PDB file of C-alpha atoms in Angstrom:
ATOM      1  CA  MET A   1      19.342 -41.034 -17.784  1.00 49.00           C
ATOM      2  CA  LYS A   2      21.257 -39.619 -20.712  1.00 51.00           C
ATOM      3  CA  LEU A   3      18.127 -39.576 -22.872  1.00 49.00           C
ATOM      4  CA  ARG A   4      16.212 -37.787 -20.119  1.00 53.00           C
ATOM      5  CA  ASN A   5      18.971 -35.115 -19.864  1.00 53.00           C
ATOM      6  CA  ILE A   6      19.045 -34.676 -23.611  1.00 57.00           C
ATOM      7  CA  ASN A   7      15.283 -34.242 -23.777  1.00 67.00           C
ATOM      8  CA  ARG A   8      15.386 -31.736 -20.948  1.00 62.00           C
ATOM      9  CA  GLY A   9      18.084 -29.780 -22.791  1.00 62.00           C
ATOM     10  CA  LEU A  10      16.051 -29.774 -25.987  1.00 61.00           C
ATOM     11  CA  VAL A  11      12.985 -28.538 -24.126  1.00 57.00           C
ATOM     12  CA  LEU A  12      14.904 -25.752 -22.418  1.00 63.00           C
ATOM     13  CA  GLY A  13      16.538 -24.774 -25.715  1.00 62.00           C
ATOM     14  CA  GLY A  14      13.170 -24.697 -27.421  1.00 59.00           C
ATOM     15  CA  VAL A  15      11.669 -22.530 -24.680  1.00 57.00           C
ATOM     16  CA  LEU A  16      14.607 -20.139 -24.899  1.00 62.00           C
ATOM     17  CA  ALA A  17      14.350 -19.909 -28.681  1.00 60.00           C
ATOM     18  CA  LEU A  18      10.605 -19.285 -28.446  1.00 59.00           C
ATOM     19  CA  GLY A  19      11.206 -16.546 -25.894  1.00 57.00           C
ATOM     20  CA  VAL A  20      13.733 -14.856 -28.142  1.00 52.00           C
ATOM     21  CA  VAL A  21      11.336 -14.977 -31.100  1.00 51.00           C
ATOM     22  CA  CYS A  22       8.449 -13.611 -29.037  1.00 50.00           C
ATOM     23  CA  TYR A  23      10.569 -10.780 -27.649  1.00 48.00           C
ATOM     24  CA  SER A  24      11.832  -9.911 -31.138  1.00 54.00           C
ATOM     25  CA  VAL A  25       8.282  -9.733 -32.485  1.00 52.00           C
ATOM     26  CA  TYR A  26       7.172  -7.633 -29.507  1.00 49.00           C
ATOM     27  CA  ASP A  27      10.185  -5.307 -29.815  1.00 51.00           C
ATOM     28  CA  ASN A  28       9.622  -4.750 -33.536  1.00 59.00           C
ATOM     29  CA  ASN A  29       5.930  -4.055 -32.988  1.00 59.00           C
ATOM     30  CA  GLN A  30       6.780  -1.569 -30.261  1.00 66.00           C
ATOM     31  CA  PHE A  31       9.173   0.203 -32.612  1.00 68.00           C
ATOM     32  CA  LYS A  32       6.508   0.432 -35.315  1.00 82.00           C
ATOM     33  CA  THR A  33       4.264   2.310 -32.904  1.00 86.00           C
ATOM     34  CA  SER A  34       7.149   4.732 -32.248  1.00 85.00           C
ATOM     35  CA  LYS A  35       7.636   5.692 -35.904  1.00 93.00           C
ATOM     36  CA  PRO A  36       5.136   8.594 -35.936  1.00 93.00           C
ATOM     37  CA  GLU A  37       6.834  10.078 -32.855  1.00 94.00           C
ATOM     38  CA  ILE A  38      10.273   9.690 -34.445  1.00 95.00           C
ATOM     39  CA  GLU A  39       9.043  11.278 -37.666  1.00 96.00           C
ATOM     40  CA  GLN A  40       7.649  14.266 -35.799  1.00 96.00           C
ATOM     41  CA  THR A  41      10.876  14.546 -33.815  1.00 96.00           C
ATOM     42  CA  MET A  42      12.822  14.859 -37.072  1.00 97.00           C
ATOM     43  CA  ARG A  43      10.388  17.361 -38.555  1.00 96.00           C
ATOM     44  CA  ASP A  44      10.683  19.493 -35.425  1.00 97.00           C
ATOM     45  CA  TYR A  45      14.465  19.126 -35.601  1.00 97.00           C
ATOM     46  CA  ILE A  46      14.721  20.481 -39.165  1.00 97.00           C
ATOM     47  CA  ALA A  47      12.256  23.289 -38.422  1.00 96.00           C
ATOM     48  CA  ASP A  48      14.121  24.342 -35.279  1.00 97.00           C
ATOM     49  CA  LEU A  49      17.544  24.009 -36.934  1.00 97.00           C
ATOM     50  CA  THR A  50      16.453  26.303 -39.746  1.00 96.00           C
ATOM     51  CA  SER A  51      14.887  28.757 -37.321  1.00 95.00           C
ATOM     52  CA  ALA A  52      17.932  28.802 -35.027  1.00 96.00           C
ATOM     53  CA  ASN A  53      20.078  30.114 -37.899  1.00 95.00           C
ATOM     54  CA  VAL A  54      17.791  33.101 -38.505  1.00 95.00           C
ATOM     55  CA  GLY A  55      18.447  36.388 -36.711  1.00 89.00           C
ATOM     56  CA  SER A  56      21.097  38.866 -35.746  1.00 83.00           C
ATOM     57  CA  SER A  57      24.586  37.553 -35.116  1.00 80.00           C
ATOM     58  CA  ASP A  58      24.677  38.780 -31.509  1.00 81.00           C
ATOM     59  CA  LYS A  59      21.889  36.328 -30.615  1.00 86.00           C
ATOM     60  CA  LEU A  60      22.973  33.468 -32.851  1.00 89.00           C
ATOM     61  CA  LYS A  61      25.288  31.700 -30.424  1.00 90.00           C
ATOM     62  CA  SER A  62      22.621  31.439 -27.713  1.00 93.00           C
ATOM     63  CA  GLN A  63      19.996  30.314 -30.240  1.00 95.00           C
ATOM     64  CA  LEU A  64      22.201  27.535 -31.573  1.00 95.00           C
ATOM     65  CA  THR A  65      23.181  26.437 -28.060  1.00 96.00           C
ATOM     66  CA  ASP A  66      19.519  26.201 -27.022  1.00 97.00           C
ATOM     67  CA  PHE A  67      18.745  24.213 -30.172  1.00 98.00           C
ATOM     68  CA  VAL A  68      21.453  21.617 -29.503  1.00 97.00           C
ATOM     69  CA  ASN A  69      20.493  21.251 -25.835  1.00 97.00           C
ATOM     70  CA  LYS A  70      16.867  20.701 -26.843  1.00 97.00           C
ATOM     71  CA  HIS A  71      17.327  18.099 -29.580  1.00 97.00           C
ATOM     72  CA  TYR A  72      20.502  16.167 -28.689  1.00 97.00           C
ATOM     73  CA  THR A  73      21.338  13.781 -25.883  1.00 96.00           C
ATOM     74  CA  ASP A  74      24.742  13.006 -24.394  1.00 93.00           C
ATOM     75  CA  TYR A  75      26.422  10.236 -26.361  1.00 87.00           C
ATOM     76  CA  THR A  76      30.081   9.280 -26.378  1.00 77.00           C
ATOM     77  CA  THR A  77      30.276   6.072 -28.462  1.00 69.00           C
ATOM     78  CA  SER A  78      29.935   6.102 -32.242  1.00 65.00           C
ATOM     79  CA  ASP A  79      31.243   3.961 -35.087  1.00 69.00           C
ATOM     80  CA  ASN A  80      31.018   6.979 -37.369  1.00 68.00           C
ATOM     81  CA  GLU A  81      34.032   9.216 -36.858  1.00 73.00           C
ATOM     82  CA  TYR A  82      32.483  11.925 -39.047  1.00 80.00           C
ATOM     83  CA  ALA A  83      29.238  12.184 -37.066  1.00 89.00           C
ATOM     84  CA  SER A  84      28.539  15.152 -34.801  1.00 93.00           C
ATOM     85  CA  SER A  85      27.522  14.686 -31.168  1.00 94.00           C
ATOM     86  CA  LYS A  86      26.016  17.046 -28.605  1.00 95.00           C
ATOM     87  CA  SER A  87      29.329  17.861 -26.941  1.00 93.00           C
ATOM     88  CA  GLY A  88      31.079  18.348 -30.279  1.00 93.00           C
ATOM     89  CA  LEU A  89      28.418  20.708 -31.602  1.00 95.00           C
ATOM     90  CA  LEU A  90      28.377  22.780 -28.416  1.00 95.00           C
ATOM     91  CA  GLU A  91      32.142  23.108 -28.599  1.00 93.00           C
ATOM     92  CA  GLU A  92      31.993  24.242 -32.231  1.00 92.00           C
ATOM     93  CA  ILE A  93      29.292  26.806 -31.443  1.00 92.00           C
ATOM     94  CA  ASN A  94      31.249  28.156 -28.504  1.00 89.00           C
ATOM     95  CA  GLN A  95      34.380  28.601 -30.626  1.00 86.00           C
ATOM     96  CA  ALA A  96      32.666  29.993 -33.731  1.00 80.00           C
ATOM     97  CA  GLU A  97      33.047  33.685 -34.516  1.00 74.00           C
ATOM     98  CA  VAL A  98      29.341  34.138 -35.190  1.00 66.00           C
ATOM     99  CA  ALA A  99      29.223  37.620 -33.669  1.00 59.00           C
ATOM    100  CA  ALA A 100      31.902  38.912 -36.033  1.00 64.00           C
ATOM    101  CA  GLN A 101      30.220  37.943 -39.295  1.00 66.00           C
ATOM    102  CA  GLY A 102      29.335  40.620 -41.814  1.00 67.00           C
ATOM    103  CA  GLY A 103      25.691  39.748 -42.387  1.00 77.00           C
ATOM    104  CA  ASP A 104      22.636  37.988 -41.034  1.00 88.00           C
ATOM    105  CA  ILE A 105      20.155  35.396 -42.229  1.00 93.00           C
ATOM    106  CA  THR A 106      16.840  37.240 -42.316  1.00 93.00           C
ATOM    107  CA  SER A 107      14.436  34.402 -43.186  1.00 95.00           C
ATOM    108  CA  ALA A 108      14.443  30.808 -44.367  1.00 95.00           C
ATOM    109  CA  GLU A 109      12.466  28.000 -45.942  1.00 95.00           C
ATOM    110  CA  TYR A 110      12.961  24.257 -45.738  1.00 96.00           C
ATOM    111  CA  ASP A 111      11.540  21.344 -47.683  1.00 96.00           C
ATOM    112  CA  ILE A 112      11.820  17.742 -46.501  1.00 96.00           C
ATOM    113  CA  LYS A 113      11.988  15.537 -49.594  1.00 96.00           C
ATOM    114  CA  GLU A 114      12.390  12.046 -48.159  1.00 95.00           C
ATOM    115  CA  MET A 115      12.686  10.370 -44.777  1.00 96.00           C
ATOM    116  CA  SER A 116      13.320   6.730 -43.864  1.00 95.00           C
ATOM    117  CA  ILE A 117      13.181   5.346 -40.317  1.00 95.00           C
ATOM    118  CA  ASN A 118      14.665   2.016 -39.254  1.00 93.00           C
ATOM    119  CA  LYS A 119      15.281   0.293 -35.948  1.00 92.00           C
ATOM    120  CA  SER A 120      18.876   0.381 -34.658  1.00 88.00           C
ATOM    121  CA  GLY A 121      19.692  -1.506 -31.477  1.00 82.00           C
ATOM    122  CA  ALA A 122      17.451  -2.035 -28.472  1.00 80.00           C
ATOM    123  CA  ASP A 123      16.358   1.598 -27.986  1.00 87.00           C
ATOM    124  CA  GLY A 124      17.713   3.300 -31.077  1.00 91.00           C
ATOM    125  CA  ALA A 125      16.619   4.413 -34.526  1.00 94.00           C
ATOM    126  CA  LYS A 126      18.457   5.326 -37.701  1.00 95.00           C
ATOM    127  CA  VAL A 127      16.933   8.070 -39.852  1.00 96.00           C
ATOM    128  CA  ILE A 128      18.015   9.030 -43.373  1.00 96.00           C
ATOM    129  CA  MET A 129      16.758  12.340 -44.771  1.00 96.00           C
ATOM    130  CA  ILE A 130      16.925  14.347 -47.984  1.00 96.00           C
ATOM    131  CA  TYR A 131      15.978  18.000 -47.561  1.00 97.00           C
ATOM    132  CA  ASN A 132      16.583  21.517 -48.889  1.00 96.00           C
ATOM    133  CA  VAL A 133      17.020  24.830 -47.107  1.00 96.00           C
ATOM    134  CA  CYS A 134      16.886  28.308 -48.627  1.00 96.00           C
ATOM    135  CA  TYR A 135      18.244  31.210 -46.551  1.00 96.00           C
ATOM    136  CA  ASP A 136      17.680  34.890 -47.280  1.00 95.00           C
ATOM    137  CA  VAL A 137      20.918  36.706 -46.419  1.00 93.00           C
ATOM    138  CA  SER A 138      21.205  40.439 -45.794  1.00 89.00           C
ATOM    139  CA  LYS A 139      24.863  40.657 -46.875  1.00 85.00           C
ATOM    140  CA  GLY A 140      28.225  39.013 -46.381  1.00 85.00           C
ATOM    141  CA  ASP A 141      28.752  35.331 -45.631  1.00 88.00           C
ATOM    142  CA  PRO A 142      27.062  34.329 -42.356  1.00 90.00           C
ATOM    143  CA  THR A 143      28.021  31.392 -40.190  1.00 89.00           C
ATOM    144  CA  PHE A 144      25.277  28.794 -39.742  1.00 93.00           C
ATOM    145  CA  LEU A 145      24.732  25.409 -38.132  1.00 94.00           C
ATOM    146  CA  THR A 146      24.232  22.190 -40.114  1.00 95.00           C
ATOM    147  CA  THR A 147      23.800  18.577 -39.057  1.00 95.00           C
ATOM    148  CA  ASN A 148      27.583  18.265 -39.385  1.00 92.00           C
ATOM    149  CA  GLY A 149      28.474  21.354 -37.368  1.00 93.00           C
ATOM    150  CA  ILE A 150      29.267  25.000 -38.026  1.00 92.00           C
ATOM    151  CA  ASN A 151      29.623  26.109 -41.649  1.00 90.00           C
ATOM    152  CA  THR A 152      30.193  29.448 -43.386  1.00 89.00           C
ATOM    153  CA  MET A 153      28.614  30.565 -46.641  1.00 89.00           C
ATOM    154  CA  THR A 154      30.854  31.174 -49.654  1.00 86.00           C
ATOM    155  CA  SER A 155      28.729  33.435 -51.821  1.00 84.00           C
ATOM    156  CA  GLY A 156      31.733  35.114 -53.435  1.00 78.00           C
ATOM    157  CA  ASN A 157      32.687  31.864 -55.146  1.00 81.00           C
ATOM    158  CA  TYR A 158      29.360  31.560 -56.928  1.00 76.00           C
ATOM    159  CA  THR A 159      28.882  34.811 -58.830  1.00 71.00           C
ATOM    160  CA  ASN A 160      30.426  36.610 -61.771  1.00 66.00           C
ATOM    161  CA  SER A 161      28.244  39.657 -61.323  1.00 65.00           C
ATOM    162  CA  ASP A 162      30.065  42.992 -61.432  1.00 69.00           C
ATOM    163  CA  ASN A 163      27.338  44.396 -59.184  1.00 69.00           C
ATOM    164  CA  TYR A 164      27.938  41.924 -56.372  1.00 73.00           C
ATOM    165  CA  GLU A 165      29.464  43.474 -53.259  1.00 75.00           C
ATOM    166  CA  PRO A 166      29.877  41.084 -50.297  1.00 69.00           C
ATOM    167  CA  SER A 167      29.409  43.883 -47.777  1.00 73.00           C
ATOM    168  CA  LYS A 168      26.174  45.176 -49.369  1.00 78.00           C
ATOM    169  CA  SER A 169      24.503  42.641 -51.657  1.00 79.00           C
ATOM    170  CA  SER A 170      21.619  40.529 -50.392  1.00 87.00           C
ATOM    171  CA  TYR A 171      21.023  37.084 -51.844  1.00 90.00           C
ATOM    172  CA  LYS A 172      19.456  33.660 -51.408  1.00 93.00           C
ATOM    173  CA  ALA A 173      21.617  30.728 -50.332  1.00 93.00           C
ATOM    174  CA  ILE A 174      20.161  27.359 -51.322  1.00 95.00           C
ATOM    175  CA  PHE A 175      21.518  24.144 -49.788  1.00 95.00           C
ATOM    176  CA  SER A 176      20.491  20.667 -50.917  1.00 96.00           C
ATOM    177  CA  TYR A 177      21.302  17.915 -48.424  1.00 95.00           C
ATOM    178  CA  GLU A 178      21.205  14.629 -50.318  1.00 93.00           C
ATOM    179  CA  TYR A 179      22.011  12.194 -47.510  1.00 94.00           C
ATOM    180  CA  ALA A 180      21.657  13.316 -43.907  1.00 95.00           C
ATOM    181  CA  GLU A 181      22.047  10.506 -41.371  1.00 95.00           C
ATOM    182  CA  PHE A 182      20.839  10.541 -37.780  1.00 96.00           C
ATOM    183  CA  TYR A 183      21.086   8.064 -34.919  1.00 95.00           C
ATOM    184  CA  LEU A 184      18.376   8.582 -32.288  1.00 95.00           C
ATOM    185  CA  LEU A 185      17.969   7.178 -28.784  1.00 95.00           C
ATOM    186  CA  ARG A 186      14.824   6.744 -26.722  1.00 93.00           C
ATOM    187  CA  THR A 187      15.236   8.760 -23.523  1.00 93.00           C
ATOM    188  CA  SER A 188      13.003   9.660 -20.584  1.00 91.00           C
ATOM    189  CA  ASP A 189      12.242  12.902 -22.458  1.00 91.00           C
ATOM    190  CA  GLY A 190      11.334  11.167 -25.718  1.00 93.00           C
ATOM    191  CA  TRP A 191      13.464  10.496 -28.781  1.00 95.00           C
ATOM    192  CA  LYS A 192      16.681  12.530 -28.921  1.00 97.00           C
ATOM    193  CA  ILE A 193      19.499  12.687 -31.447  1.00 97.00           C
ATOM    194  CA  ALA A 194      22.739  10.991 -30.451  1.00 95.00           C
ATOM    195  CA  THR A 195      24.716  11.758 -33.628  1.00 95.00           C
ATOM    196  CA  SER A 196      24.049  13.528 -36.922  1.00 96.00           C
ATOM    197  CA  SER A 197      25.945  13.836 -40.188  1.00 93.00           C
ATOM    198  CA  ASN A 198      25.488  14.551 -43.883  1.00 91.00           C
ATOM    199  CA  TYR A 199      27.269  13.147 -46.897  1.00 88.00           C
ATOM    200  CA  GLY A 200      27.308  15.271 -50.015  1.00 81.00           C
ATOM    201  CA  TYR A 201      25.383  18.498 -50.355  1.00 84.00           C
ATOM    202  CA  GLY A 202      24.906  21.112 -53.044  1.00 90.00           C
ATOM    203  CA  GLU A 203      25.002  24.859 -52.539  1.00 90.00           C
ATOM    204  CA  ASP A 204      23.850  27.613 -54.863  1.00 90.00           C
ATOM    205  CA  TYR A 205      23.546  31.376 -54.489  1.00 89.00           C
ATOM    206  CA  ASN A 206      20.994  33.607 -56.191  1.00 87.00           C
ATOM    207  CA  PHE A 207      21.901  37.303 -56.404  1.00 80.00           C
ATOM    208  CA  ASP A 208      18.971  38.486 -58.500  1.00 65.00           C
ATOM    209  CA  ASP A 209      16.422  40.175 -56.208  1.00 48.00           C
ATOM    210  CA  ASN A 210      13.736  39.742 -58.858  1.00 41.00           C
ATOM    211  CA  ASN A 211      14.233  35.991 -59.097  1.00 42.00           C
ATOM    212  CA  SER A 212      12.201  34.054 -56.566  1.00 40.00           C
ATOM    213  CA  ASP A 213      14.119  30.793 -56.827  1.00 43.00           C
ATOM    214  CA  SER A 214      14.017  28.931 -53.545  1.00 43.00           C
ATOM    215  CA  VAL A 215      13.102  25.564 -52.199  1.00 46.00           C
ATOM    216  CA  ALA A 216       9.474  26.622 -52.481  1.00 42.00           C
ATOM    217  CA  ASP A 217       9.754  26.778 -56.297  1.00 45.00           C
ATOM    218  CA  GLU A 218      10.950  23.199 -56.614  1.00 44.00           C
ATOM    219  CA  SER A 219       8.849  20.057 -56.540  1.00 38.00           C
ATOM    220  CA  LYS A 220       6.978  19.931 -53.233  1.00 38.00           C
ATOM    221  CA  ALA A 221       5.944  16.284 -53.367  1.00 35.00           C
ATOM    222  CA  GLU A 222       7.520  14.416 -50.488  1.00 37.00           C
ATOM    223  CA  SER A 223       8.296  10.727 -50.809  1.00 34.00           C
ATOM    224  CA  GLU A 224       8.027   9.738 -47.179  1.00 36.00           C
ATOM    225  CA  ILE A 225       9.118   6.168 -46.459  1.00 35.00           C
ATOM    226  CA  ILE A 226       6.892   5.966 -43.403  1.00 34.00           C
ATOM    227  CA  PRO A 227       3.730   4.085 -44.447  1.00 35.00           C
ATOM    228  CA  ASP A 228       1.900   4.402 -41.143  1.00 35.00           C
ATOM    229  CA  SER A 229       2.114   8.211 -40.825  1.00 36.00           C
ATOM    230  CA  SER A 230       3.090   9.860 -44.101  1.00 36.00           C
ATOM    231  CA  ALA A 231      -0.450  10.719 -45.112  1.00 35.00           C
ATOM    232  CA  GLU A 232      -0.846  12.928 -42.068  1.00 39.00           C
ATOM    233  CA  ASN A 233       2.428  14.805 -42.534  1.00 41.00           C
ATOM    234  CA  THR A 234       2.753  15.474 -46.278  1.00 37.00           C
ATOM    235  CA  ASN A 235       3.592  19.129 -47.039  1.00 39.00           C
ATOM    236  CA  SER A 236       2.583  18.968 -50.694  1.00 35.00           C
ATOM    237  CA  GLU A 237       1.221  22.492 -50.836  1.00 39.00           C
ATOM    238  CA  GLY A 238       4.466  24.309 -50.155  1.00 42.00           C
ATOM    239  CA  ALA A 239       7.735  24.419 -48.372  1.00 50.00           C
ATOM    240  CA  ASP A 240       7.871  25.026 -44.654  1.00 58.00           C
ATOM    241  CA  SER A 241       9.074  28.505 -43.817  1.00 52.00           C
ATOM    242  CA  VAL A 242      10.666  30.271 -40.909  1.00 55.00           C
ATOM    243  CA  GLU A 243      10.493  33.996 -40.469  1.00 52.00           C
TER     244      GLU A 243
END
């Protein structure tokens, strides 16, 4: 009797272990098929984020609000205290004095350098990105949205030019985001961002109107860590632009 019970327990344990292995293989394969969709979601995110920052200050708040509502999903739990959520970003946008800024972003370019996509949880994904953005600014120091929330340009700290006047001078603002981290969730409306953050970024300001330095003048080759879709999405001929 004892031997029979032991054998039955071994059989049930083996069946359970086999089921877990099969489900794990199935789940991982399902995630692999989702990678192209996740990649495109992130490309659309960066394009729309850049575009949402372009325009007159009186329309900026509504543009940024629409952007967050489109790309983020409600999410209240996060192990990363520095990450931005949908509710947090909307609150920052609502409180920001975007309409009182002294200048506008007139156009922009962005260049995605690297992207890695990994499974995170049952219906989640973790994305790491390196990308650059170059904004053309009419004057002053505009407020703009980043993956970590509202930021304000500090052009006056980056020039020794006697001809630079914050209220009149136009310039290019170049931001290099070296480690942007995103946690995505699969929703009924597709993949949405639960939290976003960036760790370490560089900023530079170009005040010479005759100098065309921008993200488009840097190396365009993208090193996409997405084997099953990178060939279709490489932007090796130039940086993406938003007018």
